[in-house]
mmCIF file of C-alpha atoms in Angstrom:
data_model
loop_
_atom_site.group_PDB
_atom_site.id
_atom_site.type_symbol
_atom_site.label_atom_id
_atom_site.label_comp_id
_atom_site.label_asym_id
_atom_site.label_seq_id
_atom_site.Cartn_x
_atom_site.Cartn_y
_atom_site.Cartn_z
ATOM 1 C CA MET A 29 0.003 -0.136 -0.024
ATOM 2 C CA CYS A 30 1.085 3.561 -0.678
ATOM 3 C CA LYS A 31 2.274 5.398 2.618
ATOM 4 C CA TYR A 32 1.750 8.590 0.934
ATOM 5 C CA PRO A 33 -1.509 10.609 0.975
ATOM 6 C CA SER A 34 -3.732 10.602 -1.632
ATOM 7 C CA PRO A 35 -3.287 13.873 -3.989
ATOM 8 C CA PHE A 36 -7.229 14.106 -4.437
ATOM 9 C CA PHE A 37 -7.535 17.142 -2.218
ATOM 10 C CA SER A 38 -3.972 18.273 -2.259
ATOM 11 C CA VAL A 39 -2.824 21.574 -3.564
ATOM 12 C CA VAL A 40 -0.191 21.120 -6.309
ATOM 13 C CA MET A 41 2.967 22.765 -4.448
ATOM 14 C CA ILE A 42 5.602 22.725 -6.991
ATOM 15 C CA ALA A 43 4.051 24.329 -10.076
ATOM 16 C CA ALA A 44 6.616 26.450 -12.253
ATOM 17 C CA LYS A 45 9.445 25.095 -10.534
ATOM 18 C CA LYS A 46 12.865 23.610 -12.082
ATOM 19 C CA VAL A 47 13.906 20.373 -11.395
ATOM 20 C CA LEU A 48 16.958 18.320 -12.281
ATOM 21 C CA ILE A 49 16.994 14.686 -12.354
ATOM 22 C CA VAL A 50 20.397 13.195 -12.230
ATOM 23 C CA TYR A 51 19.919 9.622 -13.516
ATOM 24 C CA ALA A 52 22.200 6.492 -13.596
ATOM 25 C CA HIS A 53 21.386 3.511 -14.946
ATOM 26 C CA GLU A 54 22.783 1.857 -18.133
ATOM 27 C CA SER A 55 19.408 -0.015 -19.342
ATOM 28 C CA PRO A 56 16.386 1.936 -20.391
ATOM 29 C CA ALA A 57 14.589 -1.360 -19.792
ATOM 30 C CA SER A 58 15.273 -0.987 -15.971
ATOM 31 C CA PHE A 59 12.952 -0.080 -13.121
ATOM 32 C CA ASN A 60 15.148 3.128 -12.326
ATOM 33 C CA ALA A 61 14.677 4.030 -16.040
ATOM 34 C CA ALA A 62 10.726 3.561 -15.381
ATOM 35 C CA ALA A 63 10.989 5.570 -12.206
ATOM 36 C CA LYS A 64 12.738 8.376 -13.771
ATOM 37 C CA ASP A 65 10.115 8.528 -16.570
ATOM 38 C CA ALA A 66 7.255 8.581 -13.763
ATOM 39 C CA ALA A 67 8.837 11.427 -12.237
ATOM 40 C CA VAL A 68 9.293 13.574 -15.583
ATOM 41 C CA ALA A 69 5.843 12.974 -16.478
ATOM 42 C CA ALA A 70 4.186 13.538 -13.041
ATOM 43 C CA LEU A 71 6.694 16.996 -12.457
ATOM 44 C CA THR A 72 5.599 18.030 -16.006
ATOM 45 C CA ALA A 73 2.148 17.722 -15.496
ATOM 46 C CA GLN A 74 2.190 19.848 -12.290
ATOM 47 C CA GLY A 75 4.030 22.494 -14.668
ATOM 48 C CA CYS A 76 7.286 22.099 -13.594
ATOM 49 C CA THR A 77 10.392 22.227 -15.978
ATOM 50 C CA VAL A 78 12.253 19.195 -15.964
ATOM 51 C CA GLU A 79 15.816 18.382 -17.345
ATOM 52 C CA VAL A 80 17.379 14.715 -16.882
ATOM 53 C CA SER A 81 21.223 14.160 -17.026
ATOM 54 C CA ASP A 82 21.130 10.810 -18.226
ATOM 55 C CA LEU A 83 24.913 9.991 -16.942
ATOM 56 C CA TYR A 84 25.307 6.674 -19.252
ATOM 57 C CA ALA A 85 23.829 8.236 -22.588
ATOM 58 C CA MET A 86 26.091 11.325 -21.865
ATOM 59 C CA LYS A 87 29.025 8.833 -21.228
ATOM 60 C CA PHE A 88 29.770 11.136 -18.199
ATOM 61 C CA LYS A 89 33.428 10.576 -17.233
ATOM 62 C CA ALA A 90 33.554 9.385 -13.525
ATOM 63 C CA ALA A 91 37.139 9.857 -12.619
ATOM 64 C CA ALA A 92 38.195 13.523 -11.338
ATOM 65 C CA THR A 93 41.144 14.340 -13.041
ATOM 66 C CA THR A 94 43.287 17.670 -13.876
ATOM 67 C CA GLU A 95 41.795 17.483 -17.336
ATOM 68 C CA ASP A 96 38.779 19.010 -15.538
ATOM 69 C CA ILE A 97 40.521 22.337 -15.378
ATOM 70 C CA THR A 98 40.855 23.552 -18.689
ATOM 71 C CA ALA A 99 43.125 26.425 -18.495
ATOM 72 C CA LYS A 100 46.035 25.813 -15.775
ATOM 73 C CA LYS A 101 48.565 28.185 -14.478
ATOM 74 C CA VAL A 102 52.217 26.653 -15.072
ATOM 75 C CA LEU A 103 55.120 27.804 -12.997
ATOM 76 C CA ILE A 104 58.396 26.848 -14.813
ATOM 77 C CA VAL A 105 61.459 26.945 -12.218
ATOM 78 C CA TYR A 106 64.414 27.422 -14.701
ATOM 79 C CA ALA A 107 68.109 27.489 -13.662
ATOM 80 C CA HIS A 108 71.023 28.370 -16.018
ATOM 81 C CA GLU A 109 73.296 31.092 -16.143
ATOM 82 C CA SER A 110 73.503 31.388 -19.767
ATOM 83 C CA PRO A 111 70.788 32.763 -21.979
ATOM 84 C CA ALA A 112 72.219 31.071 -25.010
ATOM 85 C CA SER A 113 72.187 27.484 -23.487
ATOM 86 C CA PHE A 114 70.134 24.780 -24.528
ATOM 87 C CA ASN A 115 68.152 24.971 -21.341
ATOM 88 C CA ALA A 116 67.059 28.481 -22.068
ATOM 89 C CA ALA A 117 65.938 27.140 -25.670
ATOM 90 C CA ALA A 118 63.901 24.279 -23.690
ATOM 91 C CA LYS A 119 62.423 26.751 -21.324
ATOM 92 C CA ASP A 120 61.299 29.083 -24.103
ATOM 93 C CA ALA A 121 59.858 26.226 -26.204
ATOM 94 C CA ALA A 122 57.699 25.103 -23.107
ATOM 95 C CA VAL A 123 56.741 28.492 -22.503
ATOM 96 C CA ALA A 124 55.428 28.750 -26.070
ATOM 97 C CA ALA A 125 53.956 25.370 -26.470
ATOM 98 C CA LEU A 126 52.143 25.899 -22.650
ATOM 99 C CA THR A 127 50.937 29.412 -23.986
ATOM 100 C CA ALA A 128 49.527 28.357 -27.141
ATOM 101 C CA GLN A 129 47.186 25.517 -25.095
ATOM 102 C CA GLY A 130 45.670 28.727 -23.234
ATOM 103 C CA CYS A 131 47.940 28.113 -19.997
ATOM 104 C CA THR A 132 49.155 31.031 -18.096
ATOM 105 C CA VAL A 133 52.933 30.604 -17.842
ATOM 106 C CA GLU A 134 55.386 32.304 -15.515
ATOM 107 C CA VAL A 135 58.957 31.821 -15.260
ATOM 108 C CA SER A 136 61.124 32.058 -11.970
ATOM 109 C CA ASP A 137 64.557 32.552 -13.516
ATOM 110 C CA LEU A 138 66.778 31.701 -10.476
ATOM 111 C CA TYR A 139 69.975 33.231 -11.585
ATOM 112 C CA ALA A 140 68.365 36.380 -13.018
ATOM 113 C CA MET A 141 66.776 36.832 -9.583
ATOM 114 C CA LYS A 142 69.985 35.911 -7.802
ATOM 115 C CA PHE A 143 67.905 33.708 -5.669
ATOM 116 C CA LYS A 144 69.358 32.705 -2.283
ATOM 117 C CA ALA A 145 70.105 29.062 -2.410
ATOM 118 C CA ALA A 146 70.732 28.760 1.534
ATOM 119 C CA ALA A 147 67.473 27.861 3.446
ATOM 120 C CA THR A 148 67.366 29.949 6.748
ATOM 121 C CA THR A 149 64.975 30.913 9.319
ATOM 122 C CA GLU A 150 64.743 34.157 7.590
ATOM 123 C CA ASP A 151 62.628 32.220 5.019
ATOM 124 C CA PHE A 152 59.715 32.094 7.566
ATOM 125 C CA ILE A 153 57.764 35.170 7.322
ATOM 126 C CA GLY A 154 53.947 35.068 8.401
ATOM 127 C CA GLY A 155 54.136 31.147 8.475
ATOM 128 C CA VAL A 156 54.326 28.502 5.945
ATOM 129 C CA LYS A 157 51.522 28.179 3.507
ATOM 130 C CA THR A 158 50.785 24.790 1.551
ATOM 131 C CA ALA A 159 49.164 24.582 -1.899
ATOM 132 C CA GLU A 160 45.817 23.550 -2.271
ATOM 133 C CA ASP A 161 45.873 19.553 -2.666
ATOM 134 C CA CYS A 162 42.172 18.555 -2.413
ATOM 135 C CA TYR A 163 40.531 17.976 -6.041
ATOM 136 C CA ALA A 164 37.024 19.771 -4.532
ATOM 137 C CA GLY A 165 39.196 22.870 -3.504
ATOM 138 C CA GLN A 166 40.880 23.022 -7.112
ATOM 139 C CA ILE A 167 37.774 22.732 -8.814
ATOM 140 C CA LYS A 168 36.268 25.315 -6.748
ATOM 141 C CA LEU A 169 39.050 27.729 -7.802
ATOM 142 C CA ALA A 170 39.060 26.687 -11.583
ATOM 143 C CA TRP A 171 35.283 27.376 -11.135
ATOM 144 C CA GLU A 172 35.829 30.995 -10.027
ATOM 145 C CA GLU A 173 38.518 31.479 -12.422
ATOM 146 C CA GLY A 174 36.214 30.218 -15.374
ATOM 147 C CA VAL A 175 38.581 27.626 -16.405
ATOM 148 C CA ILE A 176 36.635 24.335 -16.159
ATOM 149 C CA ALA A 177 35.915 21.916 -18.412
ATOM 150 C CA ASP A 178 32.638 22.136 -20.665
ATOM 151 C CA CYS A 179 30.960 19.078 -19.401
ATOM 152 C CA ILE A 180 31.158 20.153 -15.883
ATOM 153 C CA LYS A 181 30.251 23.896 -16.626
ATOM 154 C CA LYS A 182 26.855 22.510 -18.240
ATOM 155 C CA GLU A 183 26.120 20.402 -15.175
ATOM 156 C CA GLN A 184 26.544 23.324 -13.049
ATOM 157 C CA GLU A 185 24.639 25.589 -14.983
ATOM 158 C CA LYS A 186 21.498 23.120 -14.787
ATOM 159 C CA LEU A 187 22.382 22.695 -10.971
ATOM 160 C CA LYS A 188 22.222 26.492 -10.550
ATOM 161 C CA GLU A 189 18.841 26.634 -12.038
ATOM 162 C CA ALA A 190 17.151 23.872 -10.735
ATOM 163 C CA ASP A 191 14.646 24.302 -7.512
ATOM 164 C CA LEU A 192 14.895 20.709 -6.639
ATOM 165 C CA VAL A 193 17.253 18.072 -7.672
ATOM 166 C CA ILE A 194 16.457 14.172 -7.856
ATOM 167 C CA PHE A 195 19.175 11.627 -7.814
ATOM 168 C CA GLN A 196 17.650 8.517 -9.352
ATOM 169 C CA PHE A 197 20.057 5.274 -9.310
ATOM 170 C CA PRO A 198 20.293 1.773 -8.199
ATOM 171 C CA MET A 199 22.080 1.250 -4.844
ATOM 172 C CA TYR A 200 25.494 -0.445 -5.496
ATOM 173 C CA TRP A 201 27.708 -1.492 -2.804
ATOM 174 C CA SER A 202 25.276 0.614 -0.195
ATOM 175 C CA SER A 203 26.123 3.682 -2.330
ATOM 176 C CA VAL A 204 25.683 5.385 -5.590
ATOM 177 C CA PRO A 205 26.924 3.923 -8.892
ATOM 178 C CA ALA A 206 30.667 5.066 -9.626
ATOM 179 C CA ILE A 207 29.541 7.425 -12.614
ATOM 180 C CA MET A 208 26.846 9.197 -10.360
ATOM 181 C CA LYS A 209 29.745 9.563 -7.706
ATOM 182 C CA GLY A 210 31.988 11.039 -10.353
ATOM 183 C CA TRP A 211 29.048 13.618 -11.043
ATOM 184 C CA MET A 212 28.929 14.547 -7.407
ATOM 185 C CA ASP A 213 32.789 14.821 -7.155
ATOM 186 C CA ARG A 214 33.156 17.004 -10.448
ATOM 187 C CA VAL A 215 30.066 18.801 -10.522
ATOM 188 C CA LEU A 216 29.309 19.889 -6.697
ATOM 189 C CA GLY A 217 33.176 20.910 -6.674
ATOM 190 C CA PHE A 218 32.132 24.625 -6.854
ATOM 191 C CA ALA A 219 29.935 24.399 -3.446
ATOM 192 C CA TYR A 220 32.970 23.069 -1.557
ATOM 193 C CA ALA A 221 33.693 26.052 0.892
ATOM 194 C CA GLN A 222 34.756 25.831 4.777
ATOM 195 C CA GLU A 223 32.818 29.389 5.393
ATOM 196 C CA LYS A 224 29.621 28.341 3.466
ATOM 197 C CA ARG A 225 28.591 24.657 4.195
ATOM 198 C CA TYR A 226 25.603 22.459 5.775
ATOM 199 C CA SER A 227 22.848 25.001 6.921
ATOM 200 C CA GLU A 228 24.867 27.926 5.414
ATOM 201 C CA GLY A 229 25.662 26.124 2.151
ATOM 202 C CA ILE A 230 25.173 27.732 -1.032
ATOM 203 C CA PHE A 231 22.294 25.507 -2.063
ATOM 204 C CA LYS A 232 20.305 26.319 1.305
ATOM 205 C CA ASP A 233 17.303 27.783 -0.857
ATOM 206 C CA LYS A 234 17.323 24.487 -3.046
ATOM 207 C CA LYS A 235 15.874 21.089 -2.331
ATOM 208 C CA ALA A 236 17.356 17.745 -2.925
ATOM 209 C CA MET A 237 16.484 14.201 -2.645
ATOM 210 C CA LEU A 238 17.460 10.362 -3.234
ATOM 211 C CA SER A 239 15.557 8.132 -5.094
ATOM 212 C CA PHE A 240 17.029 4.637 -5.674
ATOM 213 C CA THR A 241 16.303 0.734 -5.898
ATOM 214 C CA THR A 242 17.867 -1.843 -3.865
ATOM 215 C CA ASP A 243 18.425 -5.640 -4.856
ATOM 216 C CA CYS A 244 17.353 -6.959 -1.337
ATOM 217 C CA PRO A 245 14.162 -6.625 0.915
ATOM 218 C CA GLU A 246 13.716 -3.847 3.601
ATOM 219 C CA SER A 247 14.821 -6.517 6.362
ATOM 220 C CA VAL A 248 18.519 -6.603 5.163
ATOM 221 C CA TYR A 249 18.749 -2.876 5.815
ATOM 222 C CA SER A 250 16.909 -2.884 9.032
ATOM 223 C CA ASP A 251 18.564 -2.396 12.462
ATOM 224 C CA THR A 252 18.970 -6.013 13.069
ATOM 225 C CA GLY A 253 19.276 -6.953 9.413
ATOM 226 C CA ILE A 254 22.907 -8.067 8.072
ATOM 227 C CA ASN A 255 23.627 -4.876 6.216
ATOM 228 C CA GLY A 256 22.583 -2.725 9.307
ATOM 229 C CA ASP A 257 20.544 0.212 9.677
ATOM 230 C CA ILE A 258 19.573 2.040 6.348
ATOM 231 C CA ASN A 259 19.607 5.261 8.073
ATOM 232 C CA VAL A 260 23.504 4.923 8.813
ATOM 233 C CA THR A 261 24.079 3.779 5.115
ATOM 234 C CA LEU A 262 22.560 6.959 4.076
ATOM 235 C CA TRP A 263 23.983 9.519 6.311
ATOM 236 C CA PRO A 264 27.389 9.913 4.017
ATOM 237 C CA LEU A 265 25.221 10.747 1.174
ATOM 238 C CA GLN A 266 22.665 12.600 2.803
ATOM 239 C CA ASN A 267 24.427 14.726 5.215
ATOM 240 C CA GLY A 268 28.158 14.478 4.014
ATOM 241 C CA ILE A 269 27.168 15.390 0.301
ATOM 242 C CA LEU A 270 23.730 16.936 0.032
ATOM 243 C CA ASN A 271 23.543 18.684 3.573
ATOM 244 C CA TYR A 272 27.116 19.853 3.265
ATOM 245 C CA CYS A 273 26.310 21.718 0.143
ATOM 246 C CA GLY A 274 23.270 23.342 1.778
ATOM 247 C CA PHE A 275 20.509 21.198 -0.003
ATOM 248 C CA GLN A 276 17.055 20.969 2.127
ATOM 249 C CA VAL A 277 16.827 17.145 1.957
ATOM 250 C CA PHE A 278 13.577 15.331 1.478
ATOM 251 C CA ALA A 279 13.387 11.784 2.732
ATOM 252 C CA PRO A 280 14.551 9.429 0.281
ATOM 253 C CA GLN A 281 12.353 7.348 -1.765
ATOM 254 C CA ILE A 282 13.302 3.777 -1.538
ATOM 255 C CA PHE A 283 12.038 1.163 -4.022
ATOM 256 C CA TRP A 284 13.043 -2.095 -2.137
ATOM 257 C CA ASP A 285 14.056 -4.935 -4.306
ATOM 258 C CA PRO A 286 11.531 -4.309 -7.487
ATOM 259 C CA ALA A 287 13.008 -6.761 -9.710
ATOM 260 C CA ALA A 288 12.054 -9.845 -7.102
ATOM 261 C CA GLY A 289 8.539 -8.385 -6.920
ATOM 262 C CA SER A 290 5.352 -9.061 -9.316
ATOM 263 C CA PRO A 291 4.416 -6.666 -12.054
ATOM 264 C CA GLU A 292 1.763 -5.743 -10.051
ATOM 265 C CA SER A 293 3.971 -4.577 -7.312
ATOM 266 C CA ARG A 294 6.283 -2.723 -9.349
ATOM 267 C CA SER A 295 3.233 -0.993 -10.689
ATOM 268 C CA SER A 296 2.167 -0.341 -7.486
ATOM 269 C CA MET A 297 5.629 1.135 -6.499
ATOM 270 C CA LEU A 298 5.475 3.712 -9.380
ATOM 271 C CA GLU A 299 2.017 4.599 -8.310
ATOM 272 C CA CYS A 300 3.331 5.591 -5.111
ATOM 273 C CA TRP A 301 5.950 7.500 -6.346
ATOM 274 C CA ARG A 302 3.633 9.263 -8.779
ATOM 275 C CA THR A 303 1.406 10.329 -6.144
ATOM 276 C CA ARG A 304 4.263 11.599 -3.767
ATOM 277 C CA LEU A 305 5.486 13.882 -6.355
ATOM 278 C CA GLN A 306 2.234 15.427 -6.427
ATOM 279 C CA ASN A 307 2.673 16.508 -2.997
ATOM 280 C CA LEU A 308 6.277 16.657 -2.709
ATOM 281 C CA CYS A 309 7.101 20.127 -1.790
ATOM 282 C CA GLY A 310 4.400 20.297 1.116
ATOM 283 C CA GLU A 311 6.618 17.886 2.496
ATOM 284 C CA ALA A 312 8.935 18.349 5.580
ATOM 285 C CA THR A 313 12.651 18.056 5.028
ATOM 286 C CA VAL A 314 15.099 15.587 6.959
ATOM 287 C CA TYR A 315 16.453 17.392 10.072
ATOM 288 C CA PHE A 316 20.270 18.105 10.229
ATOM 289 C CA ALA A 317 21.555 20.065 13.425
ATOM 290 C CA PRO A 318 22.380 23.485 12.289
ATOM 291 C CA LEU A 319 25.938 24.500 11.814
ATOM 292 C CA ASP A 320 25.647 26.918 14.905
ATOM 293 C CA TYR A 321 25.262 23.833 17.257
ATOM 294 C CA PHE A 322 29.343 23.376 16.603
ATOM 295 C CA ASP A 323 31.960 25.410 17.826
ATOM 296 C CA LYS A 324 34.448 26.517 15.124
ATOM 297 C CA GLU A 325 37.081 27.223 17.340
ATOM 298 C CA LYS A 326 37.082 23.724 18.725
ATOM 299 C CA GLY A 327 37.321 21.642 15.981
ATOM 300 C CA PHE A 328 33.448 21.788 15.213
ATOM 301 C CA LEU A 329 32.414 19.801 18.330
ATOM 302 C CA LEU A 330 29.051 20.282 19.802
ATOM 303 C CA LYS A 331 28.751 23.281 22.049
ATOM 304 C CA PRO A 332 27.956 22.354 25.815
ATOM 305 C CA GLU A 333 24.952 23.864 25.753
ATOM 306 C CA VAL A 334 23.980 21.621 23.082
ATOM 307 C CA LYS A 335 25.113 18.579 24.742
ATOM 308 C CA GLU A 336 23.267 19.517 27.723
ATOM 309 C CA LYS A 337 19.968 19.957 25.853
ATOM 310 C CA TYR A 338 20.454 16.418 24.526
ATOM 311 C CA ALA A 339 21.688 14.734 27.703
ATOM 312 C CA SER A 340 18.458 13.996 28.992
ATOM 313 C CA LYS A 341 16.927 12.626 25.714
ATOM 314 C CA GLU A 342 16.848 8.808 24.829
ATOM 315 C CA SER A 343 18.830 8.717 21.805
ATOM 316 C CA GLY A 344 21.424 10.625 20.140
ATOM 317 C CA LEU A 345 21.219 13.791 18.087
ATOM 318 C CA THR A 346 21.682 11.996 14.642
ATOM 319 C CA VAL A 347 22.803 8.627 13.463
ATOM 320 C CA GLY A 348 26.120 10.406 12.738
ATOM 321 C CA ILE A 349 26.319 12.443 16.161
ATOM 322 C CA HIS A 350 24.946 10.042 18.638
ATOM 323 C CA MET A 351 26.977 11.122 21.738
ATOM 324 C CA GLY A 352 27.052 7.550 22.879
ATOM 325 C CA LYS A 353 23.316 7.175 23.069
ATOM 326 C CA PRO A 354 21.308 4.799 21.137
ATOM 327 C CA LEU A 355 20.898 5.593 17.361
ATOM 328 C CA PRO A 356 17.532 7.855 16.555
ATOM 329 C CA ALA A 357 15.252 5.649 14.512
ATOM 330 C CA ASN A 358 14.399 6.811 11.016
ATOM 331 C CA SER A 359 16.156 10.121 11.376
ATOM 332 C CA GLN A 360 17.432 9.796 7.661
ATOM 333 C CA THR A 361 14.675 8.057 6.004
ATOM 334 C CA LYS A 362 11.798 10.132 7.671
ATOM 335 C CA ALA A 363 11.055 13.811 7.814
ATOM 336 C CA GLY A 364 11.418 15.850 10.953
ATOM 337 C CA VAL A 365 12.719 13.174 13.199
#
């Protein structure tokens, strides 16, 4: 039976909204394809503008590489005393070739600079700074400088326009397929920011949700099932990715083992999905502790007053922050828990 309310007396809540469906399944005959098509039809019927990023059809590259940054800054550290040397010619050839590719090239000519060879304490003025070594940080800088690969830029434009993002996928190894994780790694990089994250994230005015199939019954992902609590499985995806970027996260739409069901049960699952979509933006979202619950100066640990507030409660704050208490039930699968 469908657990979502009938739309008969409901008010259409998401008319004229822009929706992006990030879809990952290799087969157009799959249940995931049917769920994606059902969402497109239901949302379009409400007046939404729906765009689908079909990652397999797009041959979207999963690996995050330096090729994602289309124009690079290159530093050539050059050491030869003679401007007529072969090293000088090699340096000039490198400058010409890289510049022709659109790179910004700077040369540190150590002899011309009379660069001091000895390393001394005089070198440390204002502390030592290290280069950005995180892909998300690199891709954020590339986005800010407008030197990002077109395939990523197009997806980021879709994302910026969307009011709601739905991720439709089959659960693989208790997570998203590699091609969808690649989309998250490569496209969401411009939302990576220490100063604007979680409840202050750049997408705090947007909504997102996971819609996925499993290849096992619900019991397998229960608190006594062999895979453990599905809420724990969802925490890295819903909190570590979606909530980190600021999204308001709707409870996931989980299609439990549709392959094992009858045609009638699969049809019923899709009907429940259509019904839910007609009321979706009237739903509450999953609760996450706001950023101001944590003390930035102490490594983002819970503030003492928050710990005191939850000291008398039976369960922890969330499945990810449980303070040595029992995990709160359904906090990642139901709204407002």
